[in-house]
Amino acid sequence: MSDGFIIKFDGGDADYHAVDMRLLGESLQGIDRIASDLLVAVLNSRVPRKGERTPFVVKAYEPRPGTLTIPVEIQEGAAFLQLGWQIFGPSATDILANWFKAVLLHHGGKEAESKQALEYVVELAKSHNDALTKVDANRHVEVMGMQAILGSMIDRLGPAATQTVAPVGPSVRRLWFFSPRKSDTPQFEISIEDADCIREKSVLEWSALQQVTLQTDGYVFHNRRLSIVNPYKNGFLSAEVEDPVAEVENNPYAVAGARKALISVDAKFGFRAGSLERVVIM
């Protein structure tokens, strides 16, 4: 079983049936990551773990003659033919296209359109929920939870969104997503302006080096990572410790982490779109 979508580059180099190979490779890697995370979420009803890959295979085929149009297919591994992706039947392509739309438009600053696309994905999941339950109760999709899962995944896919639009601007003018069943009507497009917004949002803005007090929650010695409470909102972050003393056994970071104690450090904060994403302790 396979399903998929079609991507088409337009303008610039694409008018000559070409695209910068390095940027094309980067784009396909971003597409693979976005698709893979969705498939892991669908299969397991949870957010993918760091570095986790789907048991499905995302394949890009050679461009069609006379165009820069690339068919992309989702193919299930033989051991997983009874799991996950096929539960959506003929709606699989629409779910995937709208998931891309939700992710890319979110990172392009078009929140209303992104939310609408995400809600459409969830509605398609709902429509197949009853049928799935009849086939295999153990693979029942918790639709209400799925919306929360997918919503939480979108923010962390910023780097993959940036990869996806890599050729748009430097090499081509537009990126189109099509459904194979509606190859004459694009699901949506990414313009240079959209791509620039996605790239701008993905750039980290760093604070000046400052002395701060952080609440610790653990320390990993081998990679010098200090788990801390996010000082700006609920949750935790893994701070990178570049202080050379961190290499010493029983260093202050290890001691504080073991006790879950407060620690005063010199650090700089990296923000993306106003949200704290990295902490580096000097």
Tab-separated table of N, CA, C and O in Angstrom, residues 20-144:
chain	number	residue	atom	x	y	z
A	20	ASP	N	18.674	24.023	-7.354
A	20	ASP	CA	19.936	23.798	-6.659
A	20	ASP	C	19.877	22.464	-5.914
A	20	ASP	O	19.007	22.252	-5.062
A	21	MET	N	20.798	21.540	-6.226
A	21	MET	CA	20.736	20.185	-5.676
A	21	MET	C	20.858	20.179	-4.156
A	21	MET	O	20.143	19.447	-3.460
A	22	ARG	N	21.747	21.005	-3.608
A	22	ARG	CA	21.925	21.042	-2.155
A	22	ARG	C	20.631	21.496	-1.467
A	22	ARG	O	20.198	20.912	-0.474
A	23	LEU	N	19.994	22.526	-2.036
A	23	LEU	CA	18.762	23.044	-1.449
A	23	LEU	C	17.604	22.066	-1.623
A	23	LEU	O	16.746	21.943	-0.747
A	24	LEU	N	17.585	21.360	-2.765
A	24	LEU	CA	16.552	20.346	-2.976
A	24	LEU	C	16.683	19.230	-1.953
A	24	LEU	O	15.689	18.784	-1.371
A	25	GLY	N	17.925	18.776	-1.720
A	25	GLY	CA	18.142	17.731	-0.717
A	25	GLY	C	17.703	18.172	0.669
A	25	GLY	O	17.086	17.413	1.419
A	26	GLU	N	17.999	19.436	0.993
A	26	GLU	CA	17.588	19.972	2.293
A	26	GLU	C	16.064	20.009	2.397
A	26	GLU	O	15.482	19.674	3.435
A	27	SER	N	15.401	20.404	1.301
A	27	SER	CA	13.945	20.474	1.284
A	27	SER	C	13.333	19.096	1.502
A	27	SER	O	12.386	18.936	2.287
A	28	LEU	N	13.850	18.092	0.829
A	28	LEU	CA	13.302	16.738	0.958
A	28	LEU	C	13.523	16.183	2.365
A	28	LEU	O	12.697	15.420	2.876
A	29	GLN	N	14.624	16.567	2.999
A	29	GLN	CA	14.850	16.144	4.382
A	29	GLN	C	13.806	16.752	5.315
A	29	GLN	O	13.305	16.090	6.227
A	30	GLY	N	13.476	18.032	5.091
A	30	GLY	CA	12.449	18.672	5.901
A	30	GLY	C	11.090	18.030	5.698
A	30	GLY	O	10.345	17.801	6.654
A	31	ILE	N	10.765	17.729	4.438
A	31	ILE	CA	9.501	17.071	4.120
A	31	ILE	C	9.418	15.713	4.806
A	31	ILE	O	8.396	15.335	5.380
A	32	ASP	N	10.520	14.971	4.776
A	32	ASP	CA	10.565	13.656	5.415
A	32	ASP	C	10.316	13.764	6.915
A	32	ASP	O	9.564	12.982	7.500
A	33	ARG	N	10.933	14.766	7.551
A	33	ARG	CA	10.782	14.924	9.002
A	33	ARG	C	9.335	15.262	9.371
A	33	ARG	O	8.772	14.697	10.322
A	34	ILE	N	8.721	16.180	8.636
A	34	ILE	CA	7.347	16.586	8.937
A	34	ILE	C	6.390	15.412	8.745
A	34	ILE	O	5.510	15.164	9.577
A	35	ALA	N	6.564	14.678	7.648
A	35	ALA	CA	5.709	13.516	7.390
A	35	ALA	C	5.937	12.429	8.428
A	35	ALA	O	4.990	11.827	8.942
A	36	SER	N	7.197	12.182	8.760
A	36	SER	CA	7.538	11.126	9.705
A	36	SER	C	6.925	11.386	11.077
A	36	SER	O	6.367	10.484	11.712
A	37	ASP	N	7.009	12.640	11.544
A	37	ASP	CA	6.455	12.955	12.861
A	37	ASP	C	4.947	12.733	12.890
A	37	ASP	O	4.389	12.256	13.887
A	38	LEU	N	4.269	13.090	11.799
A	38	LEU	CA	2.823	12.857	11.743
A	38	LEU	C	2.523	11.362	11.813
A	38	LEU	O	1.619	10.924	12.539
A	39	LEU	N	3.277	10.573	11.073
A	39	LEU	CA	3.018	9.135	11.032
A	39	LEU	C	3.291	8.478	12.377
A	39	LEU	O	2.561	7.576	12.794
A	40	VAL	N	4.334	8.923	13.080
A	40	VAL	CA	4.603	8.391	14.418
A	40	VAL	C	3.448	8.732	15.353
A	40	VAL	O	2.994	7.899	16.145
A	41	ALA	N	2.950	9.972	15.261
A	41	ALA	CA	1.836	10.390	16.114
A	41	ALA	C	0.579	9.577	15.815
A	41	ALA	O	-0.133	9.154	16.725
A	42	VAL	N	0.300	9.344	14.524
A	42	VAL	CA	-0.875	8.570	14.129
A	42	VAL	C	-0.758	7.129	14.622
A	42	VAL	O	-1.715	6.546	15.139
A	43	LEU	N	0.427	6.558	14.490
A	43	LEU	CA	0.626	5.156	14.849
A	43	LEU	C	0.579	4.921	16.347
A	43	LEU	O	0.044	3.921	16.823
A	44	ASN	N	1.131	5.900	17.119
A	44	ASN	CA	1.297	5.685	18.559
A	44	ASN	C	0.440	6.583	19.442
A	44	ASN	O	0.472	6.447	20.661
A	45	SER	N	-0.301	7.516	18.832
A	45	SER	CA	-1.119	8.469	19.589
A	45	SER	C	-0.295	9.208	20.641
A	45	SER	O	-0.701	9.348	21.796
A	46	ARG	N	0.872	9.689	20.233
A	46	ARG	CA	1.740	10.455	21.132
A	46	ARG	C	2.727	11.277	20.315
A	46	ARG	O	2.900	11.060	19.109
A	47	VAL	N	3.385	12.221	20.999
A	47	VAL	CA	4.413	13.029	20.359
A	47	VAL	C	5.648	12.164	20.114
A	47	VAL	O	6.043	11.375	20.991
A	48	PRO	N	6.279	12.255	18.935
A	48	PRO	CA	7.489	11.469	18.678
A	48	PRO	C	8.606	11.805	19.665
A	48	PRO	O	8.757	12.954	20.076
A	49	ARG	N	9.359	10.795	20.042
A	49	ARG	CA	10.532	11.020	20.885
A	49	ARG	C	11.666	11.623	20.046
A	49	ARG	O	11.670	11.511	18.822
A	50	LYS	N	12.619	12.235	20.711
A	50	LYS	CA	13.740	12.845	20.010
A	50	LYS	C	14.481	11.789	19.188
A	50	LYS	O	14.884	10.751	19.698
A	51	GLY	N	14.647	12.060	17.899
A	51	GLY	CA	15.368	11.149	17.019
A	51	GLY	C	14.553	9.960	16.536
A	51	GLY	O	15.051	9.149	15.749
A	52	GLU	N	13.307	9.854	16.967
A	52	GLU	CA	12.483	8.706	16.574
A	52	GLU	C	12.073	8.813	15.112
A	52	GLU	O	11.735	9.885	14.620
A	53	ARG	N	12.125	7.701	14.424
A	53	ARG	CA	11.748	7.668	13.021
A	53	ARG	C	10.550	6.756	12.832
A	53	ARG	O	10.349	5.798	13.557
A	54	THR	N	9.784	7.038	11.814
A	54	THR	CA	8.610	6.239	11.516
A	54	THR	C	8.993	4.897	10.894
A	54	THR	O	10.029	4.788	10.237
A	55	PRO	N	8.165	3.863	11.095
A	55	PRO	CA	8.398	2.600	10.405
A	55	PRO	C	7.960	2.668	8.945
A	55	PRO	O	8.095	1.698	8.213
A	56	PHE	N	7.430	3.809	8.529
A	56	PHE	CA	7.023	4.008	7.152
A	56	PHE	C	8.187	4.613	6.367
A	56	PHE	O	9.091	5.204	6.936
A	57	VAL	N	8.158	4.458	5.077
A	57	VAL	CA	9.222	4.962	4.227
A	57	VAL	C	8.679	6.099	3.369
A	57	VAL	O	7.660	5.945	2.699
A	58	VAL	N	9.340	7.252	3.431
A	58	VAL	CA	8.961	8.388	2.601
A	58	VAL	C	9.919	8.422	1.416
A	58	VAL	O	11.128	8.590	1.579
A	59	LYS	N	9.393	8.245	0.204
A	59	LYS	CA	10.234	8.171	-0.990
A	59	LYS	C	9.897	9.283	-1.972
A	59	LYS	O	8.727	9.546	-2.246
A	60	ALA	N	10.939	9.915	-2.480
A	60	ALA	CA	10.766	10.902	-3.549
A	60	ALA	C	11.253	10.254	-4.841
A	60	ALA	O	12.358	9.707	-4.904
A	61	TYR	N	10.429	10.318	-5.871
A	61	TYR	CA	10.791	9.727	-7.154
A	61	TYR	C	11.366	10.791	-8.078
A	61	TYR	O	11.292	11.995	-7.814
A	62	GLU	N	11.971	10.353	-9.180
A	62	GLU	CA	12.607	11.297	-10.082
A	62	GLU	C	11.579	12.264	-10.665
A	62	GLU	O	10.406	11.914	-10.844
A	63	PRO	N	12.021	13.509	-10.920
A	63	PRO	CA	11.091	14.507	-11.468
A	63	PRO	C	10.457	14.026	-12.762
A	63	PRO	O	11.080	13.310	-13.555
A	64	ARG	N	9.225	14.415	-12.987
A	64	ARG	CA	8.547	14.051	-14.224
A	64	ARG	C	9.161	14.795	-15.402
A	64	ARG	O	9.579	15.943	-15.265
A	65	PRO	N	9.206	14.179	-16.562
A	65	PRO	CA	9.820	14.810	-17.738
A	65	PRO	C	9.182	16.160	-18.061
A	65	PRO	O	7.962	16.308	-18.024
A	66	GLY	N	10.036	17.153	-18.332
A	66	GLY	CA	9.561	18.458	-18.763
A	66	GLY	C	9.095	19.364	-17.656
A	66	GLY	O	8.623	20.465	-17.910
A	67	THR	N	9.198	18.924	-16.391
A	67	THR	CA	8.779	19.765	-15.277
A	67	THR	C	9.748	19.577	-14.128
A	67	THR	O	10.613	18.703	-14.155
A	68	LEU	N	9.562	20.385	-13.100
A	68	LEU	CA	10.247	20.113	-11.843
A	68	LEU	C	9.182	19.724	-10.820
A	68	LEU	O	8.959	20.398	-9.832
A	69	THR	N	8.492	18.638	-11.138
A	69	THR	CA	7.431	18.099	-10.308
A	69	THR	C	7.899	16.759	-9.764
A	69	THR	O	8.286	15.879	-10.531
A	70	ILE	N	7.873	16.616	-8.433
A	70	ILE	CA	8.424	15.421	-7.804
A	70	ILE	C	7.322	14.667	-7.058
A	70	ILE	O	6.767	15.188	-6.092
A	71	PRO	N	6.966	13.448	-7.502
A	71	PRO	CA	6.008	12.642	-6.739
A	71	PRO	C	6.670	12.119	-5.463
A	71	PRO	O	7.825	11.680	-5.480
A	72	VAL	N	5.958	12.186	-4.340
A	72	VAL	CA	6.451	11.684	-3.059
A	72	VAL	C	5.442	10.682	-2.530
A	72	VAL	O	4.250	10.973	-2.477
A	73	GLU	N	5.907	9.482	-2.148
A	73	GLU	CA	5.005	8.447	-1.663
A	73	GLU	C	5.333	8.050	-0.237
A	73	GLU	O	6.484	8.087	0.188
A	74	ILE	N	4.281	7.676	0.491
A	74	ILE	CA	4.422	7.077	1.813
A	74	ILE	C	4.204	5.593	1.642
A	74	ILE	O	3.153	5.159	1.195
A	75	GLN	N	5.213	4.787	1.970
A	75	GLN	CA	5.104	3.341	1.825
A	75	GLN	C	5.334	2.684	3.174
A	75	GLN	O	6.309	2.970	3.858
A	76	GLU	N	4.424	1.784	3.554
A	76	GLU	CA	4.553	1.093	4.821
A	76	GLU	C	5.540	-0.064	4.696
A	76	GLU	O	5.522	-0.805	3.728
A	77	GLY	N	6.395	-0.218	5.719
A	77	GLY	CA	7.253	-1.370	5.783
A	77	GLY	C	6.424	-2.627	5.905
A	77	GLY	O	5.326	-2.624	6.467
A	78	ALA	N	6.914	-3.732	5.387
A	78	ALA	CA	6.134	-4.976	5.344
A	78	ALA	C	5.642	-5.397	6.722
A	78	ALA	O	4.545	-5.922	6.870
A	79	ALA	N	6.443	-5.142	7.751
A	79	ALA	CA	6.070	-5.577	9.099
A	79	ALA	C	4.982	-4.716	9.706
A	79	ALA	O	4.432	-5.037	10.761
A	80	PHE	N	4.635	-3.600	9.041
A	80	PHE	CA	3.689	-2.668	9.627
A	80	PHE	C	2.458	-2.458	8.747
A	80	PHE	O	1.735	-1.491	8.903
A	81	LEU	N	2.200	-3.395	7.836
A	81	LEU	CA	1.112	-3.197	6.884
A	81	LEU	C	-0.258	-3.099	7.546
A	81	LEU	O	-1.176	-2.525	6.982
A	82	GLN	N	-0.390	-3.626	8.757
A	82	GLN	CA	-1.687	-3.584	9.415
A	82	GLN	C	-1.793	-2.419	10.408
A	82	GLN	O	-2.749	-2.344	11.171
A	83	LEU	N	-0.815	-1.538	10.410
A	83	LEU	CA	-0.786	-0.479	11.415
A	83	LEU	C	-0.927	0.896	10.792
A	83	LEU	O	-0.598	1.134	9.642
A	84	GLY	N	-1.459	1.799	11.614
A	84	GLY	CA	-1.345	3.230	11.419
A	84	GLY	C	-1.889	3.883	10.181
A	84	GLY	O	-3.037	4.261	10.127
A	85	TRP	N	-1.030	4.060	9.157
A	85	TRP	CA	-1.362	4.981	8.075
A	85	TRP	C	-2.589	4.558	7.290
A	85	TRP	O	-3.381	5.377	6.860
A	86	GLN	N	-2.779	3.253	7.102
A	86	GLN	CA	-3.891	2.802	6.282
A	86	GLN	C	-5.246	3.025	6.957
A	86	GLN	O	-6.291	2.915	6.317
A	87	ILE	N	-5.269	3.370	8.243
A	87	ILE	CA	-6.549	3.570	8.917
A	87	ILE	C	-7.324	4.722	8.304
A	87	ILE	O	-8.536	4.783	8.425
A	88	PHE	N	-6.639	5.648	7.620
A	88	PHE	CA	-7.315	6.800	7.055
A	88	PHE	C	-7.789	6.557	5.635
A	88	PHE	O	-8.392	7.429	5.022
A	89	GLY	N	-7.491	5.387	5.089
A	89	GLY	CA	-7.994	5.019	3.769
A	89	GLY	C	-7.722	6.075	2.728
A	89	GLY	O	-6.626	6.618	2.642
A	90	PRO	N	-8.736	6.413	1.903
A	90	PRO	CA	-8.531	7.369	0.818
A	90	PRO	C	-8.276	8.799	1.299
A	90	PRO	O	-7.922	9.661	0.500
A	91	SER	N	-8.464	9.063	2.599
A	91	SER	CA	-8.226	10.412	3.126
A	91	SER	C	-6.764	10.644	3.487
A	91	SER	O	-6.403	11.746	3.909
A	92	ALA	N	-5.916	9.628	3.360
A	92	ALA	CA	-4.528	9.745	3.799
A	92	ALA	C	-3.811	10.921	3.144
A	92	ALA	O	-3.105	11.678	3.801
A	93	THR	N	-3.983	11.073	1.830
A	93	THR	CA	-3.310	12.157	1.125
A	93	THR	C	-3.785	13.518	1.625
A	93	THR	O	-2.978	14.435	1.826
A	94	ASP	N	-5.093	13.660	1.846
A	94	ASP	CA	-5.622	14.931	2.333
A	94	ASP	C	-5.104	15.239	3.730
A	94	ASP	O	-4.821	16.393	4.060
A	95	ILE	N	-5.002	14.218	4.573
A	95	ILE	CA	-4.476	14.420	5.918
A	95	ILE	C	-3.033	14.905	5.846
A	95	ILE	O	-2.639	15.866	6.518
A	96	LEU	N	-2.234	14.250	5.009
A	96	LEU	CA	-0.828	14.614	4.893
A	96	LEU	C	-0.662	16.023	4.332
A	96	LEU	O	0.108	16.836	4.865
A	97	ALA	N	-1.406	16.355	3.276
A	97	ALA	CA	-1.294	17.681	2.672
A	97	ALA	C	-1.713	18.769	3.656
A	97	ALA	O	-1.071	19.825	3.753
A	98	ASN	N	-2.779	18.522	4.406
A	98	ASN	CA	-3.236	19.519	5.367
A	98	ASN	C	-2.305	19.617	6.572
A	98	ASN	O	-2.200	20.675	7.195
A	99	TRP	N	-1.629	18.530	6.894
A	99	TRP	CA	-0.623	18.585	7.961
A	99	TRP	C	0.546	19.470	7.530
A	99	TRP	O	1.019	20.311	8.299
A	100	PHE	N	1.009	19.300	6.295
A	100	PHE	CA	2.052	20.193	5.783
A	100	PHE	C	1.581	21.640	5.791
A	100	PHE	O	2.328	22.552	6.153
A	101	LYS	N	0.343	21.841	5.390
A	101	LYS	CA	-0.219	23.194	5.363
A	101	LYS	C	-0.244	23.788	6.765
A	101	LYS	O	0.149	24.946	6.971
A	102	ALA	N	-0.678	23.003	7.743
A	102	ALA	CA	-0.746	23.484	9.121
A	102	ALA	C	0.635	23.861	9.647
A	102	ALA	O	0.818	24.920	10.259
A	103	VAL	N	1.631	23.015	9.387
A	103	VAL	CA	2.986	23.257	9.892
A	103	VAL	C	3.621	24.471	9.212
A	103	VAL	O	4.122	25.392	9.874
A	104	LEU	N	3.598	24.496	7.876
A	104	LEU	CA	4.302	25.552	7.148
A	104	LEU	C	3.628	26.910	7.322
A	104	LEU	O	4.319	27.934	7.470
A	105	LEU	N	2.305	26.943	7.312
A	105	LEU	CA	1.629	28.230	7.481
A	105	LEU	C	1.758	28.741	8.908
A	105	LEU	O	1.828	29.951	9.143
A	106	HIS	N	1.808	27.845	9.889
A	106	HIS	CA	2.049	28.257	11.273
A	106	HIS	C	3.386	28.972	11.384
A	106	HIS	O	3.487	30.047	11.985
A	107	HIS	N	4.400	28.373	10.812
A	107	HIS	CA	5.734	28.975	10.906
A	107	HIS	C	5.905	30.149	9.944
A	107	HIS	O	6.875	30.894	10.047
A	108	GLY	N	4.946	30.315	9.025
A	108	GLY	CA	4.935	31.488	8.157
A	108	GLY	C	4.074	32.610	8.708
A	108	GLY	O	3.869	33.624	8.033
A	109	GLY	N	3.548	32.436	9.928
A	109	GLY	CA	2.787	33.485	10.578
A	109	GLY	C	1.319	33.537	10.214
A	109	GLY	O	0.620	34.476	10.605
A	110	LYS	N	0.808	32.544	9.476
A	110	LYS	CA	-0.604	32.531	9.073
A	110	LYS	C	-1.374	31.594	10.003
A	110	LYS	O	-1.754	30.485	9.643
A	111	GLU	N	-1.599	32.071	11.230
A	111	GLU	CA	-2.152	31.228	12.283
A	111	GLU	C	-3.567	30.749	11.983
A	111	GLU	O	-3.918	29.610	12.260
A	112	ALA	N	-4.424	31.636	11.457
A	112	ALA	CA	-5.820	31.256	11.207
A	112	ALA	C	-5.900	30.119	10.191
A	112	ALA	O	-6.639	29.141	10.399
A	113	GLU	N	-5.144	30.228	9.093
A	113	GLU	CA	-5.157	29.181	8.069
A	113	GLU	C	-4.539	27.896	8.592
A	113	GLU	O	-4.990	26.792	8.274
A	114	SER	N	-3.484	28.038	9.399
A	114	SER	CA	-2.837	26.867	9.989
A	114	SER	C	-3.795	26.128	10.907
A	114	SER	O	-3.910	24.893	10.851
A	115	LYS	N	-4.505	26.870	11.750
A	115	LYS	CA	-5.460	26.256	12.677
A	115	LYS	C	-6.564	25.536	11.921
A	115	LYS	O	-6.990	24.438	12.297
A	116	GLN	N	-7.034	26.152	10.842
A	116	GLN	CA	-8.098	25.545	10.040
A	116	GLN	C	-7.629	24.223	9.437
A	116	GLN	O	-8.366	23.223	9.425
A	117	ALA	N	-6.397	24.203	8.931
A	117	ALA	CA	-5.850	22.973	8.342
A	117	ALA	C	-5.689	21.893	9.402
A	117	ALA	O	-5.981	20.711	9.158
A	118	LEU	N	-5.231	22.270	10.595
A	118	LEU	CA	-5.059	21.299	11.674
A	118	LEU	C	-6.402	20.710	12.089
A	118	LEU	O	-6.523	19.501	12.308
A	119	GLU	N	-7.414	21.560	12.190
A	119	GLU	CA	-8.752	21.075	12.548
A	119	GLU	C	-9.285	20.112	11.495
A	119	GLU	O	-9.978	19.139	11.822
A	120	TYR	N	-8.949	20.357	10.230
A	120	TYR	CA	-9.378	19.476	9.152
A	120	TYR	C	-8.732	18.096	9.300
A	120	TYR	O	-9.379	17.062	9.093
A	121	VAL	N	-7.447	18.082	9.670
A	121	VAL	CA	-6.752	16.815	9.897
A	121	VAL	C	-7.467	16.023	10.986
A	121	VAL	O	-7.715	14.817	10.854
A	122	VAL	N	-7.811	16.698	12.078
A	122	VAL	CA	-8.478	16.024	13.190
A	122	VAL	C	-9.864	15.541	12.789
A	122	VAL	O	-10.295	14.444	13.166
A	123	GLU	N	-10.584	16.330	12.010
A	123	GLU	CA	-11.919	15.922	11.557
A	123	GLU	C	-11.846	14.679	10.683
A	123	GLU	O	-12.692	13.788	10.773
A	124	LEU	N	-10.829	14.599	9.829
A	124	LEU	CA	-10.658	13.400	9.007
A	124	LEU	C	-10.368	12.189	9.877
A	124	LEU	O	-10.848	11.081	9.616
A	125	ALA	N	-9.584	12.398	10.927
A	125	ALA	CA	-9.307	11.305	11.858
A	125	ALA	C	-10.596	10.851	12.534
A	125	ALA	O	-10.843	9.653	12.703
A	126	LYS	N	-11.428	11.812	12.922
A	126	LYS	CA	-12.706	11.480	13.553
A	126	LYS	C	-13.575	10.629	12.636
A	126	LYS	O	-14.219	9.670	13.066
A	127	SER	N	-13.619	11.008	11.365
A	127	SER	CA	-14.518	10.334	10.428
A	127	SER	C	-14.158	8.874	10.236
A	127	SER	O	-14.989	8.062	9.837
A	128	HIS	N	-12.898	8.523	10.512
A	128	HIS	CA	-12.465	7.134	10.364
A	128	HIS	C	-12.367	6.406	11.695
A	128	HIS	O	-12.029	5.232	11.748
A	129	ASN	N	-12.663	7.111	12.770
A	129	ASN	CA	-12.476	6.537	14.091
A	129	ASN	C	-13.355	5.313	14.333
A	129	ASN	O	-12.902	4.278	14.813
A	130	ASP	N	-14.630	5.406	13.991
A	130	ASP	CA	-15.550	4.299	14.217
A	130	ASP	C	-15.157	3.066	13.419
A	130	ASP	O	-15.169	1.949	13.928
A	131	ALA	N	-14.777	3.292	12.169
A	131	ALA	CA	-14.381	2.165	11.314
A	131	ALA	C	-13.148	1.485	11.875
A	131	ALA	O	-13.039	0.260	11.879
A	132	LEU	N	-12.205	2.281	12.370
A	132	LEU	CA	-10.985	1.715	12.936
A	132	LEU	C	-11.288	0.879	14.172
A	132	LEU	O	-10.754	-0.216	14.348
A	133	THR	N	-12.180	1.380	15.018
A	133	THR	CA	-12.517	0.667	16.246
A	133	THR	C	-13.107	-0.709	15.943
A	133	THR	O	-12.836	-1.690	16.626
A	134	LYS	N	-13.901	-0.778	14.862
A	134	LYS	CA	-14.499	-2.058	14.491
A	134	LYS	C	-13.449	-3.041	14.012
A	134	LYS	O	-13.568	-4.237	14.187
A	135	VAL	N	-12.368	-2.527	13.393
A	135	VAL	CA	-11.321	-3.403	12.870
A	135	VAL	C	-10.404	-3.879	13.979
A	135	VAL	O	-10.048	-5.048	14.065
A	136	ASP	N	-10.009	-2.966	14.870
A	136	ASP	CA	-9.028	-3.320	15.887
A	136	ASP	C	-9.165	-2.363	17.057
A	136	ASP	O	-8.703	-1.238	17.012
A	137	ALA	N	-9.787	-2.810	18.114
A	137	ALA	CA	-10.028	-1.938	19.269
A	137	ALA	C	-8.730	-1.477	19.904
A	137	ALA	O	-8.667	-0.412	20.516
A	138	ASN	N	-7.669	-2.258	19.766
A	138	ASN	CA	-6.390	-1.890	20.362
A	138	ASN	C	-5.734	-0.711	19.660
A	138	ASN	O	-4.810	-0.110	20.177
A	139	ARG	N	-6.181	-0.381	18.424
A	139	ARG	CA	-5.595	0.731	17.694
A	139	ARG	C	-6.569	1.909	17.634
A	139	ARG	O	-6.509	2.743	16.745
A	140	HIS	N	-7.492	1.959	18.595
A	140	HIS	CA	-8.484	3.028	18.635
A	140	HIS	C	-7.798	4.392	18.722
A	140	HIS	O	-6.918	4.610	19.547
A	141	VAL	N	-8.208	5.307	17.869
A	141	VAL	CA	-7.594	6.634	17.858
A	141	VAL	C	-8.295	7.538	18.850
A	141	VAL	O	-9.505	7.714	18.782
A	142	GLU	N	-7.569	8.094	19.776
A	142	GLU	CA	-8.118	9.042	20.726
A	142	GLU	C	-8.104	10.411	20.055
A	142	GLU	O	-7.146	11.166	20.141
A	143	VAL	N	-9.206	10.718	19.376
A	143	VAL	CA	-9.233	11.901	18.517
A	143	VAL	C	-9.054	13.195	19.299
A	143	VAL	O	-8.321	14.086	18.886
A	144	MET	N	-9.719	13.296	20.441
A	144	MET	CA	-9.596	14.528	21.199
A	144	MET	C	-8.157	14.743	21.644
A	144	MET	O	-7.649	15.864	21.640
